[in-house]
XYZ file of C-alpha atoms in Angstrom:
389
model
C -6.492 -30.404 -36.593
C -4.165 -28.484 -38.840
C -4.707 -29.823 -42.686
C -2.647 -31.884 -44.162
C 0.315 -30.192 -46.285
C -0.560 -26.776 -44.468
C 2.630 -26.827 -42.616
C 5.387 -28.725 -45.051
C 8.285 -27.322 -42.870
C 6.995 -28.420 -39.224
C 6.105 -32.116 -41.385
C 9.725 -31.830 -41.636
C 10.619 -32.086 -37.631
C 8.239 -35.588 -37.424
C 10.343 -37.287 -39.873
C 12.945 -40.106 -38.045
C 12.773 -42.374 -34.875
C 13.401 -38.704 -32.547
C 10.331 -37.511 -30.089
C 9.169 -34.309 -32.491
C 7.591 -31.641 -30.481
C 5.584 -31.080 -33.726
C 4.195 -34.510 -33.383
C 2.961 -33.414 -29.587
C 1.723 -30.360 -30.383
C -0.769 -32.034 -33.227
C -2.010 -34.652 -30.676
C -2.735 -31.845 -28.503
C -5.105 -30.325 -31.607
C -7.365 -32.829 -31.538
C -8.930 -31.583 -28.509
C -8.121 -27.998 -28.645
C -8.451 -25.549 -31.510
C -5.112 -23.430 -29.482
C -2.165 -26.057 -30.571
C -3.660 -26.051 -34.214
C -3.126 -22.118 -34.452
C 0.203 -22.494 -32.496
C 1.249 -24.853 -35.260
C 0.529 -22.784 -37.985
C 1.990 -19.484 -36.512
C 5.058 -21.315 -36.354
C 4.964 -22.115 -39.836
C 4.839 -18.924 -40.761
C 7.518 -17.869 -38.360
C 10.017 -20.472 -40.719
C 9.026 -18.893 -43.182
C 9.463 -15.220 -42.543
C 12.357 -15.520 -40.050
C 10.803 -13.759 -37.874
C 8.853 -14.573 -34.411
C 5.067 -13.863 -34.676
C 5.279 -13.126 -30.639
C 4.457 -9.705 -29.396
C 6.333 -8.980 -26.266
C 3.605 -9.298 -23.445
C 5.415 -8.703 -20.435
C 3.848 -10.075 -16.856
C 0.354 -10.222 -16.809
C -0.688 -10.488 -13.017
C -3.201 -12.171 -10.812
C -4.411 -10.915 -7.104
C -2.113 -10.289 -5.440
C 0.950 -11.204 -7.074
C 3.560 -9.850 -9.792
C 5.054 -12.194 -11.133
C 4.219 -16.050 -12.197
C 2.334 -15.548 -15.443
C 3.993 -14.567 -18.307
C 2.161 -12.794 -21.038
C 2.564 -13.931 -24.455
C 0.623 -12.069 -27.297
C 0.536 -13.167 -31.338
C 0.640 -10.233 -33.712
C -1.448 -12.002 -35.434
C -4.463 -11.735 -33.760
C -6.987 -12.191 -36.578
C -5.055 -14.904 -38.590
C -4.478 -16.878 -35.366
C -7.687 -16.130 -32.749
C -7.000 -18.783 -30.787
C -3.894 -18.111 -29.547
C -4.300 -13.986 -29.929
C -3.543 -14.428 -26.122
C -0.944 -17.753 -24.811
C -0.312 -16.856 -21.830
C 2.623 -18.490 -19.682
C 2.082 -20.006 -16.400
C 5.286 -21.018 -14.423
C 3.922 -23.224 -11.317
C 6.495 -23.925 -8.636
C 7.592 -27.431 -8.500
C 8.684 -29.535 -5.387
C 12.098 -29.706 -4.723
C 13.724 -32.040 -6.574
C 11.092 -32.301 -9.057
C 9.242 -35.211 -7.039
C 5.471 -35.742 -7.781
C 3.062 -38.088 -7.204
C 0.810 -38.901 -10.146
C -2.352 -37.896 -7.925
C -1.056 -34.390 -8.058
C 0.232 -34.459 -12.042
C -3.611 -35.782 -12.892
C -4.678 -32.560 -10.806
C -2.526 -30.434 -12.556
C -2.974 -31.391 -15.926
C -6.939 -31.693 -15.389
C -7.019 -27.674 -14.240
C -4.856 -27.127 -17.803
C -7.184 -29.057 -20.043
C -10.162 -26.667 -18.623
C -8.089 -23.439 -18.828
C -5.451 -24.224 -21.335
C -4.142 -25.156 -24.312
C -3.416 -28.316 -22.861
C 0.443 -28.162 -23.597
C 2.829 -28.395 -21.048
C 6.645 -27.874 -20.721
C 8.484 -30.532 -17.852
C 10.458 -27.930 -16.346
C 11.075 -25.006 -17.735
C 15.131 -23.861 -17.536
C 14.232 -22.036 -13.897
C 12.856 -25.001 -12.675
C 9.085 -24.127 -12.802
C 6.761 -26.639 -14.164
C 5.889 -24.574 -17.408
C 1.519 -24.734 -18.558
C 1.870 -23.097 -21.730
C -1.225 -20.842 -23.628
C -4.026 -19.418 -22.043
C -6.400 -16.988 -22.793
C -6.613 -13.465 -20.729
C -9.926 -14.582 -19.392
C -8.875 -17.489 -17.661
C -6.306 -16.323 -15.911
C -7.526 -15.763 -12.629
C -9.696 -18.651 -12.424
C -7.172 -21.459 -13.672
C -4.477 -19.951 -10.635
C -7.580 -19.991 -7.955
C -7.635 -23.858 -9.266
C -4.058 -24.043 -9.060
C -3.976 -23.215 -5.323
C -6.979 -24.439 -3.958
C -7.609 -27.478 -5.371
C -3.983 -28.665 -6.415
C -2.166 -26.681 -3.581
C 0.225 -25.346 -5.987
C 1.456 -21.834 -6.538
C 2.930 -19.864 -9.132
C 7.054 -19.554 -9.509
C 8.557 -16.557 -10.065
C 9.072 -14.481 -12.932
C 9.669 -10.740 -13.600
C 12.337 -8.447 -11.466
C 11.903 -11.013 -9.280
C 13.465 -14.286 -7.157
C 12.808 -16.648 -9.944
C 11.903 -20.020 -8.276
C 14.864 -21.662 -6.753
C 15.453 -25.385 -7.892
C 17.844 -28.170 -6.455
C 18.929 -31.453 -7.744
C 17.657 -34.597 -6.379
C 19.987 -34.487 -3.800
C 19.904 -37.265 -0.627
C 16.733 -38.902 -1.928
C 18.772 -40.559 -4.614
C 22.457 -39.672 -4.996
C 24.954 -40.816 -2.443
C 27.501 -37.764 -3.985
C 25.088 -35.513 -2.078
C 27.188 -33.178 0.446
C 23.956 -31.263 1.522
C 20.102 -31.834 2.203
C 19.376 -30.145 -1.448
C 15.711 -30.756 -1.222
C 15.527 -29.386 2.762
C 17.132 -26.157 1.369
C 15.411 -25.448 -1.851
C 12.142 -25.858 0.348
C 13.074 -23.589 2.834
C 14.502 -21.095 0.796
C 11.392 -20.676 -1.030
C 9.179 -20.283 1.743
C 11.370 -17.851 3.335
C 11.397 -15.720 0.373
C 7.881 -15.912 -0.495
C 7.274 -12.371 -1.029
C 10.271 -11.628 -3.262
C 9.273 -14.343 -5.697
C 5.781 -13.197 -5.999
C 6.245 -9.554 -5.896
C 9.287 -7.724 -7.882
C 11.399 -5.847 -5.418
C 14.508 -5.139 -7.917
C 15.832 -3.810 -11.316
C 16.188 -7.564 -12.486
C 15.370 -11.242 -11.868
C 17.795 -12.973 -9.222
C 18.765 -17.055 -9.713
C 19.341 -18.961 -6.753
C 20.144 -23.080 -8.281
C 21.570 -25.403 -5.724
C 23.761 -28.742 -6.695
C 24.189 -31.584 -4.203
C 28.004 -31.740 -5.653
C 30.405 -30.804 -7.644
C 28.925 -32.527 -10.504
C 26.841 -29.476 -10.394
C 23.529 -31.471 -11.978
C 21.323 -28.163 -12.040
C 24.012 -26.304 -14.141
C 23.977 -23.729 -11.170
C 27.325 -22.517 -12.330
C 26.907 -21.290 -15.725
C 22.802 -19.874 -14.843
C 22.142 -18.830 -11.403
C 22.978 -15.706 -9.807
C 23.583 -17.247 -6.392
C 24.818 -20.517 -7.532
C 25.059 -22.967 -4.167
C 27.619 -26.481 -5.012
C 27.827 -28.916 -2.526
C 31.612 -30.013 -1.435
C 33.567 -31.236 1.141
C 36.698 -29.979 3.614
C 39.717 -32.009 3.739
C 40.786 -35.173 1.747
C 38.763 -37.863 -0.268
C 38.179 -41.172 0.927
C 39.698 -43.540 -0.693
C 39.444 -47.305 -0.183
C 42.469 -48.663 -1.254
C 40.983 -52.633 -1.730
C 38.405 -51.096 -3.810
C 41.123 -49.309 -6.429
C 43.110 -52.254 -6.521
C 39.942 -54.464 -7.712
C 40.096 -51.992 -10.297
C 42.855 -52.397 -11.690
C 42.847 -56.121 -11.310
C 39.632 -56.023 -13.310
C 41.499 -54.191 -16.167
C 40.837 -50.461 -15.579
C 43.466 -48.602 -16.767
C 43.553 -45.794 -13.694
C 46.978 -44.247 -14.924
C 45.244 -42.805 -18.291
C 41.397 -42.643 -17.067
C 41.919 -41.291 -13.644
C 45.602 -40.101 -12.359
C 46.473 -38.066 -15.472
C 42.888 -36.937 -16.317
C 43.014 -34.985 -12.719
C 43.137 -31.142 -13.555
C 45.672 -30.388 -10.653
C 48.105 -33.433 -10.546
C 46.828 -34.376 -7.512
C 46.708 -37.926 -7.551
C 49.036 -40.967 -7.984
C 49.384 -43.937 -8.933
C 51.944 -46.628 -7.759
C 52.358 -49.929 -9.790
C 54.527 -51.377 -6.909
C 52.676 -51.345 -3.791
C 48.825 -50.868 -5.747
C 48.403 -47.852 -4.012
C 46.673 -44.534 -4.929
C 47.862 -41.695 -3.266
C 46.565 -38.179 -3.177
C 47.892 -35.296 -2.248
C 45.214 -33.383 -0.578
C 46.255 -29.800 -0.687
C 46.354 -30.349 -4.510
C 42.675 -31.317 -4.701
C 39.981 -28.882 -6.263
C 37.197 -31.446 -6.031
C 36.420 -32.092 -9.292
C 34.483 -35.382 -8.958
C 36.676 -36.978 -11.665
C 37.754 -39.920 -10.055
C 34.672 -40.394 -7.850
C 32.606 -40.456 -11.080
C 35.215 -43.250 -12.387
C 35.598 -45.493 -9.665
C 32.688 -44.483 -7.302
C 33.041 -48.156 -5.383
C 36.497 -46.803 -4.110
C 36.380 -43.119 -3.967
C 33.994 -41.053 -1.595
C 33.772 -37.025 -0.848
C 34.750 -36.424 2.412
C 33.772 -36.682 5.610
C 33.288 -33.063 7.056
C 30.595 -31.340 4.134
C 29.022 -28.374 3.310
C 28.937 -26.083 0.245
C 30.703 -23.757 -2.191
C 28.473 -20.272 -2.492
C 29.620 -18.938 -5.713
C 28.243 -15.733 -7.054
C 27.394 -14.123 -11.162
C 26.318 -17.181 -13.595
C 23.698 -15.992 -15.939
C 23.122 -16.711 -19.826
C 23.787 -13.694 -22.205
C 21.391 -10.904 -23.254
C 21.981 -7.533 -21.923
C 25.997 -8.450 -21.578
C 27.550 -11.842 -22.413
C 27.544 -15.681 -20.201
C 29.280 -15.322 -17.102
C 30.205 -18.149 -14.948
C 29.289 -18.303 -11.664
C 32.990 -17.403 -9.234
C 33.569 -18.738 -6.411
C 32.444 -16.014 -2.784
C 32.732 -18.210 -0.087
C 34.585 -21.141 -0.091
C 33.245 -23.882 2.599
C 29.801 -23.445 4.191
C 28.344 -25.720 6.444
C 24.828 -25.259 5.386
C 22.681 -26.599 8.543
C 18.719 -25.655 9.184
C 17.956 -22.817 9.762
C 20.483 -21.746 7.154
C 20.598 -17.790 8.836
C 24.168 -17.874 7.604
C 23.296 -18.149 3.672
C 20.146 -16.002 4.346
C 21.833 -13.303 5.964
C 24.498 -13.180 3.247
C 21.191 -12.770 0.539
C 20.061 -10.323 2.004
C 23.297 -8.140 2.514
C 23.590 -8.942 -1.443
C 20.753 -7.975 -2.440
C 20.378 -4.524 -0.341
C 23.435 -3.906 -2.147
C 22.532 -4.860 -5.704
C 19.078 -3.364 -4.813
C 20.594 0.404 -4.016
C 23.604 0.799 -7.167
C 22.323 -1.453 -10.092
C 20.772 -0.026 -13.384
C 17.245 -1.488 -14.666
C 18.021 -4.526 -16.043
C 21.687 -4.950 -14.819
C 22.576 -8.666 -12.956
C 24.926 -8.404 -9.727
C 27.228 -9.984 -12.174
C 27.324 -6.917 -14.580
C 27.451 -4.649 -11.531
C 29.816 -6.613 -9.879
C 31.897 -6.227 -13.010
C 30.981 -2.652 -13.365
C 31.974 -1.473 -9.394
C 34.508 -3.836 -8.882
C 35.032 -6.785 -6.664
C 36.720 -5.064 -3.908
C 33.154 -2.445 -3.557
C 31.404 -5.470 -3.231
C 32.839 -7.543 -0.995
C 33.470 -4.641 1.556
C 29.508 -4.125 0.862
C 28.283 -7.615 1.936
C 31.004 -7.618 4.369
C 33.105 -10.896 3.638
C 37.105 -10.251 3.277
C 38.628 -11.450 0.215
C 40.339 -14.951 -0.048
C 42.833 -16.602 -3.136
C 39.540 -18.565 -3.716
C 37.916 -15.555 -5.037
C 40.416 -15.393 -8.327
C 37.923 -15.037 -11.235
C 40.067 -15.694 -13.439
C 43.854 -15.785 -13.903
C 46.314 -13.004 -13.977
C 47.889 -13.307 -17.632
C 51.099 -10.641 -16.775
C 53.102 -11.891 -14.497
C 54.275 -8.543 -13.359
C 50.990 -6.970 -13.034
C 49.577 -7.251 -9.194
């Protein structure tokens, strides 16, 4: 275990009632020598303002190119035990459902191989087993496999692992099977998360509804929302026991809707909406969910360009095709991938999202690419001239 006073600036992040990843990391020390070092490499990371991390790249197993992430200290002699950490990114189940059976399996193959620390999920969706040594590599993903039946998630120029909200198994918002998707996605695309095919990683994240749980918007490439065609439902009993149980629906619901496109009136207790106004926000579901349902025909939003900053700035995802039905097999979505990414594939730089070159060639290039004709849906963002066209 790391010495007492050793580390007066990580002591700092245990103090209050708040979990303290500090605190997790020392627990973890009493049965590996790897945390301790971690811990103390930190420290010295505070105080130099500077990360003690070498750039590793991907450091492969058999038969794949992606899944492990290498993580190096430049440190090597002051910290031994952690002179190689790598990262292992292990695809999770759709939905993030496990049964403890497999969890015990898991974290048994990472206390023989590992550090023992873990991260529950990582932001791509991969169930993150975090420091091991170069040695151990290929030994602790042969365990992974065979004897937990897992296998490694993406990572690299690759199709990172594609994740989905809980979907159908526990929301009644959901407008698609989520879990069937994410599931079949993966397995169709096998080889592109495994093996990198392209100048840059690619983020499919898929969102039962327009709450958007997964944050597929603002971080995945491909981000897929769940929605509905035509109006809400609205049960009319349900909003007046609303209001008869105090809810004030003219300040918490009718004037909080972006578009205007609901209404409330006092005299007959009615709410009326006015469909063609509707974006789907979820607003009012989410504030009286006893009287206000998504609609009857669904299927999903495929929007296209969220990533996080680093080689340009955030981008939201924008919106490609408005309504699809989204039924097994899916050979409508996959199609449309495919298209995309033979087009990304042949004019992006190294390192260049289909946002940045979708930004870079222009929207029209693209769309004639991928072969999908342009609707007022596609608007990325408003026109601030009125008398430019």
């Amino acid at each position: 275990m790391v010495e007492k006073g050793k580390t007066p600036m990580l002591d700092e992040l245990e103090r209050g009632p708040w979990p303290s990843f500090v605190r997790e990391i020392k627990r973890a020390g009493r049965k590996k020598e790897a945390p301790n070092d971690l811990l103390k490499q930190l420290e010295l990371s505070y105080k130099d303002k500077v990360t003690h991390w070498k750039h590793g790249g991907v450091v492969g197993v058999r038969g794949y190119g992606g899944g492990v992430i290498g993580r190096y200290s430049d440190s090597p002699e002051e910290f031994p035990n952690i002179a190689a950490f790598h990262t292992f990114r292990v695809n999770q189940p759709s939905g993030w459902f496990y049964t403890t059976k497999a969890l015990r399996q898991i974290c048994d193959i990472w206390e023989r191989f590992g550090s023992g620390l873990t991260n529950f999920h990582g932001s791509t969706g991969d169930l993150i087993l975090l420091g091991a040594p170069s040695e151990n590599i290929q030994p602790c993903f042969d365990a992974l496999t065979e004897e937990a039946g897992f296998d490694l998630g993406g990572s690299a120029s690759v199709l990172r692992t594609p994740s989905a909200c809980v979907g159908p198994a526990r929301c009644e918002y959901a407008c698609i099977d989520t879990l069937d998707l994410c599931n079949d996605i993966t397995h169709t695309f096998q080889d592109y998360i495994h093996r990198p095919h392209w100048g840059y990683k690619f983020k499919i994240k898929i969102s039962g509804c327009p709450n958007d749980c997964v944050a597929a918007i603002a971080r995945a490439d491909l981000p897929i929302v769940g929605t509905w065609r035509g109006a809400l439902r609205i049960d009319q009993d349900a909003v007046r026991e609303y209001v008869n149980n105090g809810f004030d629906i003219e300040n918490e619901v009718v004037r909080q809707c972006p578009t205007e496109a609901l209404e409330w009136d006092a005299n007959l207790k009615e709410l009326r909406l006015r469909a063609e106004e509707c974006v789907r926000c979820m607003h009012c579901i989410n504030m009286m969910p006893k009287a206000l349902r998504p609609g009857v025909e669904k299927g999903a939003t495929i929007l296209i360009g969220g990533k996080a900053p680093l080689v340009k700035g955030a981008r939201l995802g924008w919106v490609l095709i408005p309504f699809m039905k989204l039924e097994p097999p899916y050979t409508e979505l996959k199609d449309l991938l495919e298209r995309i990414w033979d087009w990304w594939d042949e004019h992006a730089m190294t390192r260049e999202r289909v946002a940045e070159l979708i930004e870079r060639l222009g929207m029209a290039k693209f769309l004639k690419a991928i072969g999908i004709e342009p609707c007022p849906e596609m608007v990325w963002q408003p026109r601030t001239n009125a008398f430019i066209f």
